[in-house]
Amino acid sequence: MVEIVGSATMENTNGKVAQLSVKQGEPTLVPPAEETEKGLYFLSNLDQNIAVIVRTIYCFKSDEKGNEKVGEVIKDALRKVLVHYYPLAGRLTISAEGKLIVDCTGEGAVFVEAEANCNMEEIGDITKPDPDTLGKLVYDIPGAKNILEMPPLVAQVTKFQCGGFVLGLCMNHCMFDGIGAMEFVNSWGETARGLPLAIPPFTDRTILKGRIPPKIEYLHQEFAEIEDKSRTRDLYKDELLYRSFCFDAEKLEKLKKMAMKDGSLDKCTTFEAISAFVWRARTRALNMLPDQQTKLLFAVDGRPKFNPPLPKGYFGNGIVLTNSICQAGELLEKPFSHGVGLIQDAIKMVTDSYMRSAIDYFEVTRARPSLSSTLLITTWSRLPFHTTDFGWGEPVLSGPVALPEKEVILFLSHGKERKSINVLMGLPASAMKTFQELMQV
């Protein structure tokens, strides 16, 4: 079930170990195909506090069609789709209020064509983050010291000898959350196939402006700094191991039954059960003291929860972080259903007034969520990664290049019918051994 990832080498079919070697061409700028709006483009407070770089890859291979023209096709479609998504052709800058804003210069996204020295299947298992190998499939701006020096969108198309290709994207989370990013990539694919956009972007983010005067109506403990009484920071000086754990439909069902067993819950979703299970196991593996507070952070899609709901195609972050804080002892000693209940309460907390309050809280404090003694769960298992099609069919595989922070755990859907969930994470070697034992359901 578990393999260690982290080496940049891969086993060939003949058993020889090869190094993935990628030859990158010169980067070019791809501006929108038509004149687009210029000037400053507003980013909401929900965009501001997750301005991290997200790198993803999509692997394509068609039996009918080789990869000779793929660079041209994807680049040409990018030009056209940027007319709709024009802020992606601009550059990030700082506004007069000291916040991130986009200067819509129209200079364009960065595009690179590359060639790999092997067949696509030789990259190995991309369902586990492996920055050394997978990082070669995404172009990094040389010498960029911070996000202001990185364009909002950088794309690399890598052709493989088997006729397959990989699209590697480097995007800033302040431009969109997972749902928005998927809608963009799917629109790009539709454009490449000569189709109109199924979901045109709604670009006005001022609908999420803070209130005047600001109204902070909740505690917003997602920003709370927790004291590391258990000295877990010391554990992290050890080597980090990255692993992936697969929960198939049967295991997920078992977890839900475990949560419902004592009759204290009426219902339990897959997300709630697996999140509580992983939160408890990680807390135990990191050997937290019973009175150590531990925080779980995760994003909830606010699109349907705003009043009125956000418009279809909202191009921007519509997610809000919610949290649950409790003592490690309470989480581990009380029944499994208690942990699930804490997560259910955190989800219920997300209402229109909670989200508006979070927007105003950032306006007043400019705080970033704190990750001390925290587990941050990112769920990609509900994102339709498999629907992207540039004319070579749906991706054979897709996923992230790396985990953004050591406190982040990623849920990805897995398998043909996407009924299984892959849990990707990194832990210090000493803690990983315990965590692995606790993963047996």
CSV table of C-alpha atoms in Angstrom, one decimal:
chain,number,residue,atom,x,y,z
A,1,MET,CA,0.0,0.0,0.0
A,2,VAL,CA,2.8,2.4,0.8
A,3,GLU,CA,5.9,3.4,-1.1
A,4,ILE,CA,8.5,6.0,-0.3
A,5,VAL,CA,8.8,8.7,-2.9
A,6,GLY,CA,11.5,11.3,-3.3
A,7,SER,CA,14.2,10.1,-5.7
A,8,ALA,CA,14.6,11.6,-9.1
A,9,THR,CA,15.4,8.3,-10.7
A,10,MET,CA,13.0,5.9,-12.3
A,11,GLU,CA,13.0,2.2,-13.1
A,12,ASN,CA,12.9,1.4,-16.8
A,13,THR,CA,11.0,-1.6,-18.0
A,14,ASN,CA,14.4,-3.3,-18.5
A,15,GLY,CA,15.2,-2.7,-14.8
A,16,LYS,CA,17.9,0.0,-15.5
A,17,VAL,CA,17.4,3.2,-13.6
A,18,ALA,CA,17.1,6.2,-15.8
A,19,GLN,CA,17.2,9.9,-14.9
A,20,LEU,CA,14.4,12.0,-16.3
A,21,SER,CA,16.1,14.5,-18.5
A,22,VAL,CA,14.1,17.4,-19.9
A,23,LYS,CA,15.4,19.8,-22.5
A,24,GLN,CA,13.5,23.1,-22.2
A,25,GLY,CA,13.2,25.6,-25.1
A,26,GLU,CA,13.3,29.4,-24.7
A,27,PRO,CA,10.4,30.8,-22.8
A,28,THR,CA,8.0,33.0,-24.9
A,29,LEU,CA,5.3,35.4,-23.8
A,30,VAL,CA,1.8,34.6,-25.0
A,31,PRO,CA,-0.4,37.7,-24.9
A,32,PRO,CA,-4.2,37.6,-25.5
A,33,ALA,CA,-5.3,37.3,-29.1
A,34,GLU,CA,-7.2,40.5,-29.0
A,35,GLU,CA,-6.9,43.9,-27.2
A,36,THR,CA,-8.1,43.4,-23.5
A,37,GLU,CA,-8.9,45.6,-20.6
A,38,LYS,CA,-6.0,47.4,-19.1
A,39,GLY,CA,-5.5,48.9,-15.6
A,40,LEU,CA,-5.7,47.6,-12.1
A,41,TYR,CA,-7.8,44.5,-11.3
A,42,PHE,CA,-9.1,44.0,-7.8
A,43,LEU,CA,-8.4,40.8,-5.8
A,44,SER,CA,-10.6,40.1,-2.9
A,45,ASN,CA,-9.5,39.4,0.7
A,46,LEU,CA,-10.2,35.7,0.1
A,47,ASP,CA,-7.6,35.8,-2.7
A,48,GLN,CA,-5.1,37.7,-0.5
A,49,ASN,CA,-4.3,35.2,2.2
A,50,ILE,CA,-3.5,32.2,0.0
A,51,ALA,CA,-1.0,33.7,-2.5
A,52,VAL,CA,1.0,30.5,-2.8
A,53,ILE,CA,2.3,29.0,-6.0
A,54,VAL,CA,0.5,25.8,-7.1
A,55,ARG,CA,2.2,23.5,-9.6
A,56,THR,CA,0.2,20.8,-11.3
A,57,ILE,CA,0.8,18.4,-14.2
A,58,TYR,CA,-1.6,16.8,-16.7
A,59,CYS,CA,-0.4,13.8,-18.7
A,60,PHE,CA,-2.0,13.1,-22.1
A,61,LYS,CA,-1.6,10.4,-24.7
A,62,SER,CA,-3.8,9.5,-27.6
A,63,ASP,CA,-3.7,6.4,-29.8
A,64,GLU,CA,-5.0,8.3,-32.8
A,65,LYS,CA,-2.8,11.4,-32.6
A,66,GLY,CA,0.9,12.1,-32.1
A,67,ASN,CA,2.4,15.1,-30.2
A,68,GLU,CA,4.1,16.9,-33.2
A,69,LYS,CA,1.7,19.8,-33.2
A,70,VAL,CA,0.8,20.0,-29.5
A,71,GLY,CA,2.9,23.0,-28.7
A,72,GLU,CA,1.3,25.1,-31.4
A,73,VAL,CA,-2.3,24.0,-30.6
A,74,ILE,CA,-2.0,24.7,-26.8
A,75,LYS,CA,-0.2,28.0,-27.3
A,76,ASP,CA,-2.7,29.2,-29.9
A,77,ALA,CA,-5.6,28.2,-27.6
A,78,LEU,CA,-3.9,30.0,-24.7
A,79,ARG,CA,-3.9,33.2,-26.8
A,80,LYS,CA,-7.6,32.9,-27.4
A,81,VAL,CA,-8.7,31.9,-23.9
A,82,LEU,CA,-6.7,34.8,-22.3
A,83,VAL,CA,-9.1,37.2,-24.0
A,84,HIS,CA,-11.7,35.9,-21.5
A,85,TYR,CA,-9.2,35.4,-18.6
A,86,TYR,CA,-7.3,38.6,-19.3
A,87,PRO,CA,-5.9,39.2,-15.8
A,88,LEU,CA,-3.8,36.1,-16.2
A,89,ALA,CA,-1.9,38.0,-18.9
A,90,GLY,CA,-1.0,40.8,-16.4
A,91,ARG,CA,1.4,41.0,-13.5
A,92,LEU,CA,1.0,41.0,-9.7
A,93,THR,CA,1.8,44.2,-7.9
A,94,ILE,CA,1.0,45.9,-4.6
A,95,SER,CA,-1.9,48.4,-4.3
A,96,ALA,CA,-1.9,51.7,-2.5
A,97,GLU,CA,-3.5,49.8,0.5
A,98,GLY,CA,-0.6,47.4,0.6
A,99,LYS,CA,-2.6,44.5,-0.9
A,100,LEU,CA,-2.0,42.3,-3.9
A,101,ILE,CA,-3.6,43.6,-7.1
A,102,VAL,CA,-3.2,42.7,-10.8
A,103,ASP,CA,-1.8,45.2,-13.2
A,104,CYS,CA,-3.5,44.2,-16.5
A,105,THR,CA,-0.6,44.9,-18.8
A,106,GLY,CA,-1.6,42.3,-21.3
A,107,GLU,CA,2.0,41.3,-21.7
A,108,GLY,CA,1.0,37.6,-21.5
A,109,ALA,CA,1.5,34.3,-19.8
A,110,VAL,CA,4.9,32.5,-20.1
A,111,PHE,CA,5.0,29.5,-22.3
A,112,VAL,CA,7.8,26.9,-22.8
A,113,GLU,CA,8.1,23.9,-25.0
A,114,ALA,CA,10.3,21.0,-23.8
A,115,GLU,CA,11.3,17.5,-24.8
A,116,ALA,CA,11.9,14.5,-22.5
A,117,ASN,CA,14.4,11.7,-23.1
A,118,CYS,CA,11.9,8.9,-22.5
A,119,ASN,CA,8.4,7.5,-22.7
A,120,MET,CA,5.7,9.0,-20.5
A,121,GLU,CA,5.1,5.8,-18.6
A,122,GLU,CA,8.7,5.9,-17.3
A,123,ILE,CA,8.0,8.9,-15.1
A,124,GLY,CA,6.7,6.4,-12.6
A,125,ASP,CA,3.8,7.0,-10.3
A,126,ILE,CA,2.7,10.6,-10.4
A,127,THR,CA,0.0,10.1,-7.8
A,128,LYS,CA,2.6,10.9,-5.2
A,129,PRO,CA,4.3,14.3,-5.1
A,130,ASP,CA,7.9,14.0,-6.2
A,131,PRO,CA,9.3,17.5,-6.7
A,132,ASP,CA,12.7,16.3,-8.0
A,133,THR,CA,11.2,14.4,-11.0
A,134,LEU,CA,7.9,16.1,-11.6
A,135,GLY,CA,9.4,19.6,-11.0
A,136,LYS,CA,11.2,19.2,-14.4
A,137,LEU,CA,7.8,19.2,-16.1
A,138,VAL,CA,7.0,22.7,-14.8
A,139,TYR,CA,8.9,25.9,-15.7
A,140,ASP,CA,10.2,28.0,-12.9
A,141,ILE,CA,11.1,31.6,-13.6
A,142,PRO,CA,14.9,31.8,-13.0
A,143,GLY,CA,15.9,34.1,-10.2
A,144,ALA,CA,12.4,34.9,-9.1
A,145,LYS,CA,12.7,35.9,-5.4
A,146,ASN,CA,9.0,36.3,-4.6
A,147,ILE,CA,5.5,36.0,-6.1
A,148,LEU,CA,5.6,39.6,-7.5
A,149,GLU,CA,8.4,38.4,-9.8
A,150,MET,CA,6.4,35.4,-11.1
A,151,PRO,CA,3.7,35.8,-13.8
A,152,PRO,CA,0.3,34.6,-12.6
A,153,LEU,CA,0.4,31.8,-15.2
A,154,VAL,CA,3.4,29.8,-16.5
A,155,ALA,CA,2.8,26.8,-18.8
A,156,GLN,CA,5.3,24.1,-20.1
A,157,VAL,CA,4.4,21.5,-22.7
A,158,THR,CA,6.8,18.5,-22.5
A,159,LYS,CA,6.8,16.0,-25.4
A,160,PHE,CA,7.7,12.4,-24.7
A,161,GLN,CA,9.2,9.9,-27.1
A,162,CYS,CA,6.0,7.7,-27.0
A,163,GLY,CA,3.9,10.5,-28.5
A,164,GLY,CA,2.4,11.5,-25.2
A,165,PHE,CA,2.9,14.9,-23.6
A,166,VAL,CA,2.6,16.6,-20.2
A,167,LEU,CA,1.1,20.1,-19.6
A,168,GLY,CA,2.8,21.5,-16.5
A,169,LEU,CA,1.2,24.6,-14.9
A,170,CYS,CA,2.6,27.0,-12.4
A,171,MET,CA,-0.2,29.3,-11.1
A,172,ASN,CA,-0.7,31.6,-8.2
A,173,HIS,CA,-3.5,30.6,-5.9
A,174,CYS,CA,-4.5,34.3,-5.5
A,175,MET,CA,-5.8,34.1,-9.1
A,176,PHE,CA,-8.2,31.2,-8.4
A,177,ASP,CA,-9.0,28.3,-6.1
A,178,GLY,CA,-9.2,24.7,-7.4
A,179,ILE,CA,-12.7,25.1,-8.8
A,180,GLY,CA,-11.8,28.3,-10.7
A,181,ALA,CA,-8.5,26.8,-11.9
A,182,MET,CA,-10.3,23.7,-13.3
A,183,GLU,CA,-12.9,25.9,-15.1
A,184,PHE,CA,-10.0,27.8,-16.6
A,185,VAL,CA,-8.1,24.7,-17.8
A,186,ASN,CA,-11.3,23.2,-19.1
A,187,SER,CA,-12.1,26.4,-21.0
A,188,TRP,CA,-8.5,26.4,-22.5
A,189,GLY,CA,-9.2,22.8,-23.6
A,190,GLU,CA,-12.5,23.7,-25.2
A,191,THR,CA,-10.9,26.6,-27.0
A,192,ALA,CA,-8.2,24.2,-28.4
A,193,ARG,CA,-11.0,22.0,-29.7
A,194,GLY,CA,-12.8,25.0,-31.3
A,195,LEU,CA,-15.7,24.9,-28.9
A,196,PRO,CA,-17.3,27.9,-27.1
A,197,LEU,CA,-16.7,28.1,-23.3
A,198,ALA,CA,-19.1,26.0,-21.4
A,199,ILE,CA,-18.6,28.3,-18.3
A,200,PRO,CA,-17.4,31.8,-19.3
A,201,PRO,CA,-15.6,33.5,-16.3
A,202,PHE,CA,-17.4,36.0,-14.1
A,203,THR,CA,-14.5,38.4,-13.6
A,204,ASP,CA,-15.9,41.1,-11.1
A,205,ARG,CA,-14.3,40.2,-7.7
A,206,THR,CA,-15.6,43.4,-6.1
A,207,ILE,CA,-18.7,41.5,-5.1
A,208,LEU,CA,-16.5,40.2,-2.3
A,209,LYS,CA,-15.3,43.6,-1.1
A,210,GLY,CA,-15.1,44.1,2.7
A,211,ARG,CA,-18.0,46.0,4.4
A,212,ILE,CA,-17.7,49.6,5.5
A,213,PRO,CA,-17.4,49.7,8.5
A,214,PRO,CA,-15.9,46.2,8.9
A,215,LYS,CA,-18.0,43.8,11.0
A,216,ILE,CA,-16.1,41.0,12.8
A,217,GLU,CA,-18.7,38.7,14.3
A,218,TYR,CA,-16.7,35.5,14.9
A,219,LEU,CA,-13.5,34.4,16.7
A,220,HIS,CA,-11.7,33.3,13.5
A,221,GLN,CA,-9.4,30.9,15.3
A,222,GLU,CA,-8.1,29.8,11.9
A,223,PHE,CA,-5.6,32.7,12.5
A,224,ALA,CA,-4.8,31.7,16.1
A,225,GLU,CA,-1.1,31.0,16.9
A,226,ILE,CA,-0.9,27.8,19.0
A,227,GLU,CA,2.0,27.2,21.4
A,228,ASP,CA,4.1,24.2,20.5
A,229,LYS,CA,4.2,22.6,23.9
A,230,SER,CA,5.0,19.2,22.5
A,231,ARG,CA,8.1,20.5,20.7
A,232,THR,CA,7.0,18.9,17.4
A,233,ARG,CA,9.2,21.5,15.7
A,234,ASP,CA,12.2,19.4,16.8
A,235,LEU,CA,10.8,16.3,15.2
A,236,TYR,CA,10.7,18.1,11.9
A,237,LYS,CA,14.4,18.6,11.9
A,238,ASP,CA,14.5,14.9,11.0
A,239,GLU,CA,14.3,13.9,7.3
A,240,LEU,CA,10.8,14.2,5.9
A,241,LEU,CA,9.3,11.2,4.2
A,242,TYR,CA,6.5,11.6,1.6
A,243,ARG,CA,4.0,8.8,1.4
A,244,SER,CA,0.6,8.1,-0.3
A,245,PHE,CA,-2.1,6.0,1.4
A,246,CYS,CA,-5.0,4.7,-0.7
A,247,PHE,CA,-8.4,4.3,0.8
A,248,ASP,CA,-10.7,2.3,-1.5
A,249,ALA,CA,-14.5,2.4,-1.4
A,250,GLU,CA,-14.6,-0.5,1.1
A,251,LYS,CA,-12.2,1.2,3.5
A,252,LEU,CA,-14.1,4.5,3.3
A,253,GLU,CA,-17.3,2.7,4.0
A,254,LYS,CA,-15.7,1.0,7.1
A,255,LEU,CA,-14.5,4.4,8.4
A,256,LYS,CA,-18.0,5.9,8.1
A,257,LYS,CA,-19.5,2.9,9.9
A,258,MET,CA,-16.9,3.3,12.7
A,259,ALA,CA,-17.9,7.0,13.1
A,260,MET,CA,-21.7,6.1,13.3
A,261,LYS,CA,-21.2,3.0,15.6
A,262,ASP,CA,-21.9,4.7,18.9
A,263,GLY,CA,-25.1,6.4,17.7
A,264,SER,CA,-24.0,9.9,18.5
A,265,LEU,CA,-24.0,11.1,14.9
A,266,ASP,CA,-27.0,11.1,12.4
A,267,LYS,CA,-24.8,11.1,9.3
A,268,CYS,CA,-21.2,11.1,8.2
A,269,THR,CA,-19.6,12.0,4.9
A,270,THR,CA,-16.5,10.5,3.4
A,271,PHE,CA,-14.6,13.7,3.8
A,272,GLU,CA,-15.6,14.0,7.5
A,273,ALA,CA,-14.6,10.4,8.3
A,274,ILE,CA,-11.3,10.4,6.5
A,275,SER,CA,-10.3,13.9,7.8
A,276,ALA,CA,-11.0,12.9,11.4
A,277,PHE,CA,-9.1,9.6,11.0
A,278,VAL,CA,-6.0,11.3,9.5
A,279,TRP,CA,-6.1,14.1,12.1
A,280,ARG,CA,-6.2,11.7,15.0
A,281,ALA,CA,-3.4,9.4,13.5
A,282,ARG,CA,-1.1,12.4,12.8
A,283,THR,CA,-1.7,13.8,16.3
A,284,ARG,CA,-0.7,10.4,17.7
A,285,ALA,CA,2.2,9.9,15.4
A,286,LEU,CA,3.7,13.4,16.3
A,287,ASN,CA,3.4,12.3,19.9
A,288,MET,CA,1.5,15.4,21.0
A,289,LEU,CA,1.1,16.0,24.8
A,290,PRO,CA,-2.5,15.5,26.0
A,291,ASP,CA,-2.9,19.2,26.9
A,292,GLN,CA,-1.3,20.3,23.5
A,293,GLN,CA,-3.9,22.2,21.5
A,294,THR,CA,-4.1,21.0,17.9
A,295,LYS,CA,-5.9,22.7,15.0
A,296,LEU,CA,-7.5,21.3,11.9
A,297,LEU,CA,-7.9,23.8,9.0
A,298,PHE,CA,-9.7,23.0,5.8
A,299,ALA,CA,-11.4,24.9,3.0
A,300,VAL,CA,-15.1,25.0,2.4
A,301,ASP,CA,-16.5,26.1,-1.0
A,302,GLY,CA,-18.4,29.2,-0.2
A,303,ARG,CA,-19.9,29.7,-3.7
A,304,PRO,CA,-23.3,28.2,-2.8
A,305,LYS,CA,-23.2,29.4,0.8
A,306,PHE,CA,-22.9,33.2,0.1
A,307,ASN,CA,-26.2,35.0,0.0
A,308,PRO,CA,-26.9,35.4,-2.9
A,309,PRO,CA,-24.6,32.6,-4.1
A,310,LEU,CA,-21.6,33.6,-6.2
A,311,PRO,CA,-22.3,33.7,-9.9
A,312,LYS,CA,-21.5,30.7,-12.0
A,313,GLY,CA,-18.0,30.8,-13.4
A,314,TYR,CA,-16.8,33.2,-10.5
A,315,PHE,CA,-13.1,33.6,-11.4
A,316,GLY,CA,-11.4,33.9,-8.1
A,317,ASN,CA,-11.2,32.3,-4.7
A,318,GLY,CA,-14.6,31.3,-3.4
A,319,ILE,CA,-13.2,29.1,-0.6
A,320,VAL,CA,-13.1,30.0,3.0
A,321,LEU,CA,-10.9,28.3,5.7
A,322,THR,CA,-12.8,26.9,8.6
A,323,ASN,CA,-11.2,25.3,11.7
A,324,SER,CA,-11.6,23.1,14.6
A,325,ILE,CA,-9.3,23.4,17.7
A,326,CYS,CA,-9.1,20.9,20.6
A,327,GLN,CA,-6.6,19.3,23.0
A,328,ALA,CA,-4.7,16.3,21.6
A,329,GLY,CA,-5.8,14.2,24.6
A,330,GLU,CA,-9.5,15.0,23.9
A,331,LEU,CA,-9.1,14.1,20.3
A,332,LEU,CA,-7.4,10.8,21.0
A,333,GLU,CA,-9.2,9.6,24.1
A,334,LYS,CA,-12.8,10.4,23.1
A,335,PRO,CA,-14.4,8.1,20.6
A,336,PHE,CA,-13.8,8.5,16.8
A,337,SER,CA,-17.3,10.0,16.4
A,338,HIS,CA,-16.2,13.0,18.6
A,339,GLY,CA,-13.5,14.0,16.1
A,340,VAL,CA,-16.0,13.6,13.2
A,341,GLY,CA,-18.5,15.8,15.2
A,342,LEU,CA,-15.8,18.5,15.5
A,343,ILE,CA,-15.4,18.6,11.8
A,344,GLN,CA,-19.1,18.7,11.2
A,345,ASP,CA,-19.4,21.7,13.5
A,346,ALA,CA,-16.6,23.5,11.6
A,347,ILE,CA,-18.5,22.9,8.3
A,348,LYS,CA,-21.8,24.2,9.8
A,349,MET,CA,-20.0,27.3,11.0
A,350,VAL,CA,-19.5,28.5,7.4
A,351,THR,CA,-22.4,30.7,6.6
A,352,ASP,CA,-22.7,34.0,4.6
A,353,SER,CA,-22.1,36.0,7.8
A,354,TYR,CA,-19.1,33.9,8.8
A,355,MET,CA,-17.5,34.4,5.4
A,356,ARG,CA,-18.2,38.2,5.3
A,357,SER,CA,-16.7,38.4,8.8
A,358,ALA,CA,-13.6,36.5,7.6
A,359,ILE,CA,-13.2,39.0,4.7
A,360,ASP,CA,-13.6,41.9,7.2
A,361,TYR,CA,-11.2,40.3,9.7
A,362,PHE,CA,-8.4,40.2,7.0
A,363,GLU,CA,-9.2,43.9,6.1
A,364,VAL,CA,-8.6,44.9,9.7
A,365,THR,CA,-5.8,42.6,10.8
A,366,ARG,CA,-4.1,41.6,7.5
A,367,ALA,CA,-3.4,38.3,9.3
A,368,ARG,CA,-2.4,35.1,7.6
A,369,PRO,CA,-3.7,31.7,8.9
A,370,SER,CA,-1.2,30.3,11.3
A,371,LEU,CA,0.1,26.7,10.8
A,372,SER,CA,1.6,26.2,14.2
A,373,SER,CA,0.4,22.8,15.7
A,374,THR,CA,-1.9,22.6,12.7
A,375,LEU,CA,-3.0,20.2,10.1
A,376,LEU,CA,-4.2,21.8,6.8
A,377,ILE,CA,-6.3,19.4,4.6
A,378,THR,CA,-6.6,20.3,1.0
A,379,THR,CA,-9.3,18.3,-1.0
A,380,TRP,CA,-8.8,17.8,-4.7
A,381,SER,CA,-10.8,14.7,-4.7
A,382,ARG,CA,-13.9,16.5,-5.9
A,383,LEU,CA,-12.2,18.5,-8.7
A,384,PRO,CA,-13.0,17.3,-12.2
A,385,PHE,CA,-9.3,17.0,-13.3
A,386,HIS,CA,-10.2,14.2,-15.6
A,387,THR,CA,-12.5,16.4,-17.8
A,388,THR,CA,-9.8,18.5,-19.4
A,389,ASP,CA,-9.4,17.8,-23.1
A,390,PHE,CA,-7.2,19.7,-25.6
A,391,GLY,CA,-8.0,17.3,-28.5
A,392,TRP,CA,-5.9,14.4,-27.2
A,393,GLY,CA,-8.6,12.9,-25.0
A,394,GLU,CA,-8.8,13.2,-21.2
A,395,PRO,CA,-5.6,13.1,-19.1
A,396,VAL,CA,-4.2,9.7,-18.3
A,397,LEU,CA,-3.1,11.1,-15.0
A,398,SER,CA,-3.0,14.5,-13.3
A,399,GLY,CA,-1.9,15.8,-9.9
A,400,PRO,CA,0.3,18.2,-7.9
A,401,VAL,CA,4.1,18.4,-8.2
A,402,ALA,CA,4.7,18.9,-4.5
A,403,LEU,CA,2.9,19.7,-1.2
A,404,PRO,CA,3.1,23.4,-0.5
A,405,GLU,CA,3.9,23.2,3.3
A,406,LYS,CA,4.9,20.4,5.7
A,407,GLU,CA,1.5,20.8,7.5
A,408,VAL,CA,-0.5,20.2,4.4
A,409,ILE,CA,-2.2,16.9,3.6
A,410,LEU,CA,-3.8,16.4,0.2
A,411,PHE,CA,-6.8,14.2,-0.7
A,412,LEU,CA,-6.9,13.1,-4.4
A,413,SER,CA,-9.5,10.9,-6.1
A,414,HIS,CA,-8.0,7.7,-7.4
A,415,GLY,CA,-8.8,4.8,-9.7
A,416,LYS,CA,-11.0,4.3,-12.7
A,417,GLU,CA,-14.3,5.4,-11.2
A,418,ARG,CA,-12.6,7.9,-8.8
A,419,LYS,CA,-14.2,6.1,-5.9
A,420,SER,CA,-11.0,5.7,-3.9
A,421,ILE,CA,-9.1,8.5,-2.2
A,422,ASN,CA,-5.3,8.9,-2.1
A,423,VAL,CA,-4.0,10.7,1.0
A,424,LEU,CA,-0.7,12.4,0.3
A,425,MET,CA,1.5,13.7,3.1
A,426,GLY,CA,5.0,14.2,4.5
A,427,LEU,CA,6.1,13.5,8.1
A,428,PRO,CA,9.4,13.2,9.9
A,429,ALA,CA,10.7,9.6,9.5
A,430,SER,CA,10.2,8.7,13.1
A,431,ALA,CA,6.5,9.8,13.1
A,432,MET,CA,5.8,8.2,9.6
A,433,LYS,CA,6.5,4.7,11.0
A,434,THR,CA,3.7,5.2,13.6
A,435,PHE,CA,1.4,6.9,11.2
A,436,GLN,CA,1.7,4.0,8.7
A,437,GLU,CA,0.7,1.5,11.4
A,438,LEU,CA,-2.3,3.6,12.3
A,439,MET,CA,-3.5,3.7,8.7
A,440,GLN,CA,-4.6,0.0,8.8
A,441,VAL,CA,-8.4,0.2,8.9
